[in-house]
PDB file of C-alpha atoms in Angstrom:
ATOM      1  CA  MET A 294       0.000   0.000   0.000  1.00 49.00           C
ATOM      2  CA  ALA A 295       2.839   2.399   0.822  1.00 52.00           C
ATOM      3  CA  GLU A 296       4.327   1.968  -2.669  1.00 55.00           C
ATOM      4  CA  PHE A 297       0.971   2.699  -4.270  1.00 51.00           C
ATOM      5  CA  ILE A 298       0.508   5.839  -2.177  1.00 50.00           C
ATOM      6  CA  LYS A 299       3.968   7.019  -3.216  1.00 55.00           C
ATOM      7  CA  THR A 300       3.048   6.532  -6.886  1.00 54.00           C
ATOM      8  CA  LEU A 301      -0.164   8.477  -6.339  1.00 52.00           C
ATOM      9  CA  GLY A 302       1.836  11.212  -4.688  1.00 54.00           C
ATOM     10  CA  LYS A 303       4.256  11.390  -7.620  1.00 55.00           C
ATOM     11  CA  THR A 304       1.336  11.994  -9.966  1.00 49.00           C
ATOM     12  CA  LEU A 305      -0.233  14.702  -7.815  1.00 46.00           C
ATOM     13  CA  GLY A 306       2.937  16.341  -6.570  1.00 49.00           C
ATOM     14  CA  ILE A 307       2.120  15.367  -2.993  1.00 45.00           C
ATOM     15  CA  SER A 308       4.784  15.385  -0.266  1.00 48.00           C
ATOM     16  CA  PHE A 309       5.289  12.595   2.311  1.00 45.00           C
ATOM     17  CA  ASN A 310       6.837  12.264   5.733  1.00 50.00           C
ATOM     18  CA  ARG A 311       9.062   9.318   6.607  1.00 45.00           C
ATOM     19  CA  HIS A 312       6.073   7.187   7.666  1.00 43.00           C
ATOM     20  CA  CYS A 313       4.588   7.580   4.165  1.00 44.00           C
ATOM     21  CA  LYS A 314       1.569   9.520   5.396  1.00 45.00           C
ATOM     22  CA  ILE A 315       0.120  11.949   2.861  1.00 42.00           C
ATOM     23  CA  VAL A 316       0.444  15.634   3.658  1.00 41.00           C
ATOM     24  CA  TYR A 317      -2.619  16.392   1.583  1.00 41.00           C
ATOM     25  CA  SER A 318      -6.400  16.438   1.649  1.00 43.00           C
ATOM     26  CA  TYR A 319      -7.728  12.943   2.426  1.00 43.00           C
ATOM     27  CA  MET A 320     -10.976  13.730   0.622  1.00 41.00           C
ATOM     28  CA  THR A 321      -9.113  14.634  -2.584  1.00 46.00           C
ATOM     29  CA  VAL A 322      -7.153  11.379  -2.609  1.00 48.00           C
ATOM     30  CA  THR A 323     -10.282   9.326  -1.847  1.00 47.00           C
ATOM     31  CA  ALA A 324     -12.155  10.980  -4.715  1.00 46.00           C
ATOM     32  CA  LEU A 325      -9.328  10.203  -7.150  1.00 49.00           C
ATOM     33  CA  LEU A 326      -9.273   6.546  -6.159  1.00 51.00           C
ATOM     34  CA  LYS A 327     -12.966   6.241  -7.062  1.00 52.00           C
ATOM     35  CA  ILE A 328     -12.203   7.346 -10.631  1.00 51.00           C
ATOM     36  CA  ASN A 329     -11.061   3.964 -11.882  1.00 64.00           C
ATOM     37  CA  MET A 330     -10.808   2.845 -15.503  1.00 78.00           C
ATOM     38  CA  VAL A 331     -11.389  -0.798 -16.385  1.00 89.00           C
ATOM     39  CA  VAL A 332      -8.061  -2.591 -16.918  1.00 92.00           C
ATOM     40  CA  PHE A 333      -8.271  -6.181 -18.168  1.00 94.00           C
ATOM     41  CA  LYS A 334      -5.827  -8.913 -17.218  1.00 93.00           C
ATOM     42  CA  PHE A 335      -6.372 -10.914 -20.411  1.00 92.00           C
ATOM     43  CA  LYS A 336      -6.246  -9.715 -24.005  1.00 94.00           C
ATOM     44  CA  THR A 337      -9.174 -11.822 -25.243  1.00 93.00           C
ATOM     45  CA  GLN A 338     -11.490 -10.329 -22.604  1.00 93.00           C
ATOM     46  CA  PHE A 339     -10.229  -6.847 -23.482  1.00 95.00           C
ATOM     47  CA  LEU A 340     -10.940  -7.381 -27.190  1.00 96.00           C
ATOM     48  CA  HIS A 341     -14.347  -8.877 -26.464  1.00 94.00           C
ATOM     49  CA  HIS A 342     -15.303  -5.868 -24.366  1.00 94.00           C
ATOM     50  CA  LEU A 343     -14.169  -3.426 -27.068  1.00 96.00           C
ATOM     51  CA  GLU A 344     -16.238  -5.340 -29.618  1.00 96.00           C
ATOM     52  CA  MET A 345     -19.341  -5.024 -27.437  1.00 94.00           C
ATOM     53  CA  LEU A 346     -18.855  -1.284 -26.829  1.00 96.00           C
ATOM     54  CA  VAL A 347     -18.279  -0.502 -30.506  1.00 97.00           C
ATOM     55  CA  SER A 348     -21.384  -2.500 -31.478  1.00 95.00           C
ATOM     56  CA  ARG A 349     -23.344  -0.323 -29.002  1.00 95.00           C
ATOM     57  CA  GLY A 350     -22.325   2.932 -30.648  1.00 96.00           C
ATOM     58  CA  TYR A 351     -18.870   3.698 -29.234  1.00 97.00           C
ATOM     59  CA  ARG A 352     -17.355   3.682 -32.712  1.00 97.00           C
ATOM     60  CA  TYR A 353     -14.886   6.576 -32.382  1.00 98.00           C
ATOM     61  CA  TRP A 354     -11.530   5.988 -30.739  1.00 98.00           C
ATOM     62  CA  PHE A 355      -7.931   6.821 -30.121  1.00 96.00           C
ATOM     63  CA  SER A 356      -5.359   4.990 -28.034  1.00 97.00           C
ATOM     64  CA  GLY A 357      -1.950   5.052 -26.413  1.00 96.00           C
ATOM     65  CA  LYS A 358       0.537   3.131 -24.290  1.00 95.00           C
ATOM     66  CA  ILE A 359       2.021   3.539 -20.831  1.00 94.00           C
ATOM     67  CA  PHE A 360       5.194   1.614 -20.027  1.00 92.00           C
ATOM     68  CA  THR A 361       5.924  -0.025 -16.692  1.00 86.00           C
ATOM     69  CA  ASN A 362       8.434   2.646 -15.663  1.00 85.00           C
ATOM     70  CA  GLU A 363       5.655   5.235 -16.015  1.00 87.00           C
ATOM     71  CA  ALA A 364       3.062   3.737 -13.649  1.00 83.00           C
ATOM     72  CA  HIS A 365       2.297   7.162 -12.174  1.00 82.00           C
ATOM     73  CA  LYS A 366       0.876   8.185 -15.562  1.00 88.00           C
ATOM     74  CA  VAL A 367      -1.997   5.698 -15.171  1.00 88.00           C
ATOM     75  CA  ILE A 368      -3.530   7.761 -12.398  1.00 84.00           C
ATOM     76  CA  ALA A 369      -3.004  10.988 -14.333  1.00 88.00           C
ATOM     77  CA  LEU A 370      -4.564   9.478 -17.477  1.00 91.00           C
ATOM     78  CA  GLN A 371      -7.766   8.239 -15.856  1.00 88.00           C
ATOM     79  CA  THR A 372      -8.148  11.481 -13.897  1.00 89.00           C
ATOM     80  CA  LYS A 373      -7.742  13.565 -17.058  1.00 92.00           C
ATOM     81  CA  PHE A 374     -10.318  11.623 -19.062  1.00 94.00           C
ATOM     82  CA  ALA A 375     -12.774  11.495 -16.164  1.00 92.00           C
ATOM     83  CA  THR A 376     -12.524  15.267 -15.859  1.00 92.00           C
ATOM     84  CA  GLN A 377     -12.550  16.139 -19.559  1.00 94.00           C
ATOM     85  CA  CYS A 378     -14.722  13.355 -21.024  1.00 94.00           C
ATOM     86  CA  SER A 379     -16.830  12.129 -18.074  1.00 94.00           C
ATOM     87  CA  THR A 380     -15.626   8.543 -18.494  1.00 94.00           C
ATOM     88  CA  ASP A 381     -16.867   7.866 -14.968  1.00 91.00           C
ATOM     89  CA  ALA A 382     -20.418   9.085 -15.701  1.00 93.00           C
ATOM     90  CA  THR A 383     -23.424   7.088 -14.490  1.00 93.00           C
ATOM     91  CA  GLU A 384     -26.084   5.754 -16.856  1.00 94.00           C
ATOM     92  CA  ASN A 385     -28.372   8.676 -16.001  1.00 96.00           C
ATOM     93  CA  GLN A 386     -25.588  11.161 -16.653  1.00 95.00           C
ATOM     94  CA  ARG A 387     -24.831   9.523 -19.989  1.00 96.00           C
ATOM     95  CA  TYR A 388     -28.513   9.762 -20.919  1.00 96.00           C
ATOM     96  CA  ARG A 389     -28.572  13.488 -20.146  1.00 96.00           C
ATOM     97  CA  ARG A 390     -25.379  14.019 -22.143  1.00 96.00           C
ATOM     98  CA  ARG A 391     -26.937  12.348 -25.186  1.00 95.00           C
ATOM     99  CA  LYS A 392     -29.966  14.624 -24.879  1.00 96.00           C
ATOM    100  CA  LYS A 393     -27.643  17.639 -24.979  1.00 96.00           C
ATOM    101  CA  GLY A 394     -25.830  16.371 -28.085  1.00 97.00           C
ATOM    102  CA  LEU A 395     -22.673  15.516 -26.143  1.00 97.00           C
ATOM    103  CA  ALA A 396     -20.632  12.409 -26.846  1.00 97.00           C
ATOM    104  CA  ASN A 397     -20.268   9.754 -24.181  1.00 97.00           C
ATOM    105  CA  SER A 398     -16.874   8.163 -23.566  1.00 97.00           C
ATOM    106  CA  GLN A 399     -15.512   4.920 -22.150  1.00 96.00           C
ATOM    107  CA  LEU A 400     -11.897   4.296 -21.134  1.00 96.00           C
ATOM    108  CA  ARG A 401     -10.640   0.713 -21.303  1.00 96.00           C
ATOM    109  CA  ALA A 402      -7.185  -0.816 -21.004  1.00 95.00           C
ATOM    110  CA  TRP A 403      -5.232  -4.067 -21.047  1.00 96.00           C
ATOM    111  CA  TYR A 404      -2.018  -4.663 -19.139  1.00 94.00           C
ATOM    112  CA  ASP A 405       0.353  -6.504 -21.479  1.00 93.00           C
ATOM    113  CA  GLU A 406       2.698  -7.971 -18.888  1.00 90.00           C
ATOM    114  CA  LYS A 407       4.849  -9.743 -21.501  1.00 90.00           C
ATOM    115  CA  ASN A 408       5.756  -6.474 -23.228  1.00 91.00           C
ATOM    116  CA  LYS A 409       5.661  -4.450 -19.998  1.00 90.00           C
ATOM    117  CA  GLN A 410       3.099  -1.914 -21.135  1.00 93.00           C
ATOM    118  CA  LEU A 411      -0.460  -0.788 -20.596  1.00 94.00           C
ATOM    119  CA  LEU A 412      -2.498  -0.362 -23.770  1.00 96.00           C
ATOM    120  CA  TRP A 413      -5.410   2.055 -23.268  1.00 96.00           C
ATOM    121  CA  ILE A 414      -8.174   3.113 -25.620  1.00 97.00           C
ATOM    122  CA  LEU A 415     -10.733   5.893 -25.346  1.00 97.00           C
ATOM    123  CA  LEU A 416     -14.034   5.099 -27.088  1.00 98.00           C
ATOM    124  CA  ALA A 417     -16.732   7.651 -27.871  1.00 98.00           C
ATOM    125  CA  THR A 418     -20.217   7.880 -29.347  1.00 97.00           C
ATOM    126  CA  ASP A 419     -21.599  10.452 -31.785  1.00 97.00           C
ATOM    127  CA  GLY A 420     -21.799  13.974 -30.398  1.00 96.00           C
ATOM    128  CA  ILE A 421     -19.666  16.914 -29.361  1.00 96.00           C
ATOM    129  CA  HIS A 422     -16.333  15.762 -27.921  1.00 97.00           C
ATOM    130  CA  VAL A 423     -13.321  17.589 -26.524  1.00 96.00           C
ATOM    131  CA  TYR A 424     -11.002  15.242 -28.480  1.00 96.00           C
ATOM    132  CA  ALA A 425     -12.942  15.369 -31.746  1.00 95.00           C
ATOM    133  CA  GLU A 426      -9.793  15.994 -33.807  1.00 95.00           C
ATOM    134  CA  GLN A 427      -8.001  12.922 -32.411  1.00 96.00           C
ATOM    135  CA  LEU A 428     -10.915  10.497 -32.614  1.00 97.00           C
ATOM    136  CA  GLN A 429     -10.957   8.042 -35.523  1.00 97.00           C
ATOM    137  CA  ASP A 430     -14.029   6.386 -37.010  1.00 97.00           C
ATOM    138  CA  SER A 431     -13.650   2.618 -36.618  1.00 97.00           C
ATOM    139  CA  GLN A 432     -16.172   1.990 -39.406  1.00 95.00           C
ATOM    140  CA  LYS A 433     -13.683   3.317 -41.951  1.00 95.00           C
ATOM    141  CA  LYS A 434     -11.218   0.749 -43.249  1.00 93.00           C
ATOM    142  CA  LYS A 435      -8.119   2.857 -42.657  1.00 95.00           C
ATOM    143  CA  ASN A 436      -9.214   3.712 -39.090  1.00 96.00           C
ATOM    144  CA  ARG A 437     -10.110   0.289 -37.723  1.00 97.00           C
ATOM    145  CA  ILE A 438      -9.200  -0.461 -34.120  1.00 98.00           C
ATOM    146  CA  THR A 439      -6.031  -2.583 -34.177  1.00 97.00           C
ATOM    147  CA  VAL A 440      -4.521  -4.467 -31.247  1.00 96.00           C
ATOM    148  CA  THR A 441      -1.400  -6.670 -31.510  1.00 94.00           C
ATOM    149  CA  GLY A 442      -2.062  -7.943 -35.020  1.00 95.00           C
ATOM    150  CA  TYR A 443      -5.871  -8.059 -34.822  1.00 97.00           C
ATOM    151  CA  GLU A 444      -8.381  -5.578 -36.190  1.00 97.00           C
ATOM    152  CA  LEU A 445     -12.035  -4.964 -35.390  1.00 97.00           C
ATOM    153  CA  LYS A 446     -14.177  -4.900 -38.511  1.00 96.00           C
ATOM    154  CA  GLN A 447     -17.714  -5.399 -39.727  1.00 94.00           C
ATOM    155  CA  MET A 448     -18.542  -8.596 -41.579  1.00 90.00           C
ATOM    156  CA  PRO A 449     -21.613  -8.783 -43.812  1.00 86.00           C
ATOM    157  CA  ARG A 450     -24.371 -11.259 -42.960  1.00 82.00           C
ATOM    158  CA  LYS A 451     -27.087 -12.587 -45.213  1.00 82.00           C
ATOM    159  CA  ASN A 452     -30.479 -11.007 -44.484  1.00 82.00           C
ATOM    160  CA  SER A 453     -29.075  -9.206 -41.453  1.00 83.00           C
ATOM    161  CA  ASP A 454     -27.008  -6.216 -40.402  1.00 85.00           C
ATOM    162  CA  PRO A 455     -23.212  -6.556 -40.524  1.00 87.00           C
ATOM    163  CA  ARG A 456     -21.628  -7.918 -37.357  1.00 91.00           C
ATOM    164  CA  TRP A 457     -18.570  -6.613 -35.546  1.00 95.00           C
ATOM    165  CA  THR A 458     -15.810  -9.164 -35.064  1.00 96.00           C
ATOM    166  CA  TRP A 459     -12.071  -9.367 -34.604  1.00 97.00           C
ATOM    167  CA  MET A 460      -9.870 -10.712 -37.381  1.00 97.00           C
ATOM    168  CA  MET A 461      -6.160 -11.094 -37.959  1.00 97.00           C
ATOM    169  CA  THR A 462      -4.777  -8.184 -39.941  1.00 97.00           C
ATOM    170  CA  ALA A 463      -3.611  -9.020 -43.465  1.00 96.00           C
ATOM    171  CA  ASP A 464       0.020  -8.928 -42.310  1.00 97.00           C
ATOM    172  CA  THR A 465      -0.670 -11.311 -39.411  1.00 97.00           C
ATOM    173  CA  TYR A 466      -2.591 -13.752 -41.587  1.00 98.00           C
ATOM    174  CA  ASP A 467       0.124 -13.689 -44.278  1.00 98.00           C
ATOM    175  CA  TYR A 468       2.762 -14.304 -41.603  1.00 98.00           C
ATOM    176  CA  TRP A 469       1.062 -17.503 -40.406  1.00 98.00           C
ATOM    177  CA  HIS A 470       0.406 -18.632 -43.984  1.00 98.00           C
ATOM    178  CA  THR A 471       4.089 -18.226 -44.864  1.00 98.00           C
ATOM    179  CA  GLU A 472       5.248 -19.894 -41.648  1.00 98.00           C
ATOM    180  CA  ILE A 473       3.053 -22.935 -42.345  1.00 97.00           C
ATOM    181  CA  GLN A 474       4.271 -23.145 -45.929  1.00 97.00           C
ATOM    182  CA  GLN A 475       7.962 -22.946 -44.998  1.00 97.00           C
ATOM    183  CA  ALA A 476       7.648 -25.378 -42.081  1.00 96.00           C
ATOM    184  CA  ILE A 477       5.998 -28.032 -44.277  1.00 96.00           C
ATOM    185  CA  ARG A 478       8.189 -27.584 -47.346  1.00 95.00           C
ATOM    186  CA  LYS A 479      11.451 -27.506 -45.374  1.00 95.00           C
ATOM    187  CA  HIS A 480      10.455 -30.368 -43.044  1.00 94.00           C
ATOM    188  CA  HIS A 481      10.632 -28.166 -39.938  1.00 95.00           C
ATOM    189  CA  ASP A 482       8.175 -30.271 -37.983  1.00 94.00           C
ATOM    190  CA  ASP A 483       9.092 -28.805 -34.599  1.00 95.00           C
ATOM    191  CA  ARG A 484       8.244 -25.347 -35.921  1.00 96.00           C
ATOM    192  CA  LEU A 485       4.969 -26.660 -37.340  1.00 95.00           C
ATOM    193  CA  LYS A 486       4.049 -27.984 -33.891  1.00 95.00           C
ATOM    194  CA  GLN A 487       4.752 -24.533 -32.432  1.00 96.00           C
ATOM    195  CA  ILE A 488       2.540 -22.897 -35.072  1.00 96.00           C
ATOM    196  CA  TRP A 489      -0.268 -25.364 -34.356  1.00 95.00           C
ATOM    197  CA  TYR A 490       0.036 -24.663 -30.627  1.00 94.00           C
ATOM    198  CA  SER A 491      -0.143 -20.885 -31.181  1.00 95.00           C
ATOM    199  CA  LEU A 492      -3.159 -21.086 -33.493  1.00 95.00           C
ATOM    200  CA  ARG A 493      -5.051 -23.168 -30.934  1.00 92.00           C
ATOM    201  CA  ARG A 494      -4.656 -20.326 -28.429  1.00 91.00           C
ATOM    202  CA  VAL A 495      -6.027 -17.434 -30.508  1.00 93.00           C
ATOM    203  CA  GLY A 496      -9.155 -15.622 -29.362  1.00 89.00           C
ATOM    204  CA  GLY A 497     -12.279 -17.430 -30.522  1.00 90.00           C
ATOM    205  CA  PHE A 498     -13.925 -14.529 -32.347  1.00 93.00           C
ATOM    206  CA  HIS A 499     -16.031 -15.348 -35.391  1.00 92.00           C
ATOM    207  CA  GLY A 500     -13.650 -13.734 -37.872  1.00 94.00           C
ATOM    208  CA  VAL A 501     -10.527 -15.251 -36.320  1.00 95.00           C
ATOM    209  CA  ARG A 502     -12.096 -18.717 -36.225  1.00 94.00           C
ATOM    210  CA  GLU A 503     -12.785 -18.510 -39.957  1.00 94.00           C
ATOM    211  CA  GLN A 504      -9.198 -17.469 -40.640  1.00 96.00           C
ATOM    212  CA  VAL A 505      -7.763 -20.304 -38.534  1.00 96.00           C
ATOM    213  CA  PHE A 506      -9.973 -22.764 -40.421  1.00 95.00           C
ATOM    214  CA  LYS A 507      -8.593 -21.432 -43.739  1.00 96.00           C
ATOM    215  CA  LEU A 508      -5.009 -21.731 -42.482  1.00 97.00           C
ATOM    216  CA  GLN A 509      -5.687 -25.289 -41.354  1.00 95.00           C
ATOM    217  CA  THR A 510      -7.223 -26.186 -44.710  1.00 95.00           C
ATOM    218  CA  TYR A 511      -4.167 -24.761 -46.438  1.00 96.00           C
ATOM    219  CA  ALA A 512      -1.808 -26.731 -44.154  1.00 95.00           C
ATOM    220  CA  LEU A 513      -3.573 -29.995 -44.917  1.00 94.00           C
ATOM    221  CA  SER A 514      -3.506 -29.419 -48.670  1.00 94.00           C
ATOM    222  CA  GLU A 515       0.134 -28.251 -48.631  1.00 94.00           C
ATOM    223  CA  TRP A 516       1.161 -31.323 -46.635  1.00 94.00           C
ATOM    224  CA  ARG A 517      -0.525 -33.655 -49.133  1.00 93.00           C
ATOM    225  CA  ARG A 518       1.137 -31.807 -52.010  1.00 92.00           C
ATOM    226  CA  SER A 519       4.648 -31.511 -50.563  1.00 91.00           C
ATOM    227  CA  ARG A 520       4.983 -34.396 -48.128  1.00 89.00           C
ATOM    228  CA  LYS A 521       2.347 -36.840 -49.384  1.00 84.00           C
ATOM    229  CA  GLY A 522       0.015 -38.738 -47.091  1.00 84.00           C
ATOM    230  CA  ASP A 523      -2.313 -37.498 -44.368  1.00 86.00           C
ATOM    231  CA  TYR A 524      -1.541 -34.564 -42.119  1.00 88.00           C
ATOM    232  CA  PRO A 525      -0.083 -36.028 -38.879  1.00 89.00           C
ATOM    233  CA  TYR A 526      -1.355 -33.507 -36.332  1.00 87.00           C
ATOM    234  CA  GLU A 527      -4.741 -33.200 -34.690  1.00 89.00           C
ATOM    235  CA  LYS A 528      -7.061 -30.631 -36.212  1.00 88.00           C
ATOM    236  CA  ILE A 529      -7.418 -27.272 -34.512  1.00 88.00           C
ATOM    237  CA  TYR A 530     -10.559 -26.379 -32.630  1.00 85.00           C
ATOM    238  CA  VAL A 531     -10.909 -22.780 -31.430  1.00 83.00           C
ATOM    239  CA  GLY A 532     -13.747 -22.317 -28.952  1.00 79.00           C
ATOM    240  CA  TRP A 533     -16.134 -19.393 -29.075  1.00 78.00           C
ATOM    241  CA  VAL A 534     -15.558 -16.314 -26.964  1.00 75.00           C
ATOM    242  CA  GLY A 535     -18.583 -16.234 -24.672  1.00 67.00           C
ATOM    243  CA  SER A 536     -19.986 -13.358 -22.634  1.00 59.00           C
ATOM    244  CA  PHE A 537     -20.854 -15.667 -19.731  1.00 51.00           C
ATOM    245  CA  LYS A 538     -17.363 -15.638 -18.238  1.00 64.00           C
ATOM    246  CA  HIS A 539     -16.698 -12.920 -15.697  1.00 75.00           C
ATOM    247  CA  ALA A 540     -13.879 -10.671 -16.901  1.00 80.00           C
ATOM    248  CA  GLU A 541     -10.813 -10.460 -14.680  1.00 87.00           C
ATOM    249  CA  ILE A 542      -9.748  -6.873 -14.100  1.00 88.00           C
ATOM    250  CA  PHE A 543      -7.156  -5.029 -12.016  1.00 86.00           C
ATOM    251  CA  THR A 544      -7.937  -2.605  -9.264  1.00 80.00           C
ATOM    252  CA  LEU A 545      -5.979   0.620  -9.585  1.00 77.00           C
ATOM    253  CA  GLU A 546      -3.737  -0.387  -6.690  1.00 77.00           C
ATOM    254  CA  GLU A 547      -3.050  -3.865  -8.141  1.00 82.00           C
ATOM    255  CA  LEU A 548      -2.195  -2.382 -11.526  1.00 83.00           C
ATOM    256  CA  VAL A 549       0.239   0.222 -10.225  1.00 79.00           C
ATOM    257  CA  LEU A 550       1.980  -2.329  -8.002  1.00 80.00           C
ATOM    258  CA  ASN A 551       2.272  -4.798 -10.904  1.00 80.00           C
ATOM    259  CA  MET A 552       3.735  -2.165 -13.199  1.00 81.00           C
ATOM    260  CA  ASN A 553       6.235  -1.043 -10.574  1.00 78.00           C
ATOM    261  CA  LYS A 554       7.232  -4.661  -9.931  1.00 77.00           C
ATOM    262  CA  ASN A 555       7.928  -5.335 -13.633  1.00 74.00           C
ATOM    263  CA  LYS A 556       9.732  -2.147 -14.602  1.00 70.00           C
TER     264      LYS A 556
END
């Protein structure tokens, strides 16, 4: 707790005595701690939540990163957006903002522990917004939301409205296609096992599942063509991403302590 309080103090310019007690207004600190953005522990849950928000009208966005040696910036970021964009607004407050023609905003983040960074994204609806010039329209091809090689896009459906889903970007898909081709043709079976393992672990979004099925179909046909005989590895099954599972998120204190630990 003492380390977290020190980080909070660094953000606010608060002084401390040697017992780490804040020489500041307790009410101010308490109010700041209540302004808490949602930070996901797992990427798939983060992507799933973004997909849901965009499908509900939060189609405008911009994003950024905070590295582990900058943990104090997390508090400053959420405080800034809560103040400027009302990201902490209640449902009633959001309703009144819509009536006034103001955009509503949501701040979401994922802590990428492997790469020691926090990826945050601000989402907004139609309406007047203080960051109008920075916001991008995710419905436009060149402005799609992209996270670690995946992009959120609309897929057409027969006799229905298009659906939002995550897919591998073209570069990511081409990478896996080339890796499969080279592993089979050059008899790098250990590498092929690694590829198969990685593809089993992708997020089970509709678009991604279709792409994995295409890559698997290609692998089977390439094996028959280059190596003859049946493909020796078990077929890939990627389960659906369901909304029934409770998302695992960090508290502000947990996040700051984790980032400080890994810097």
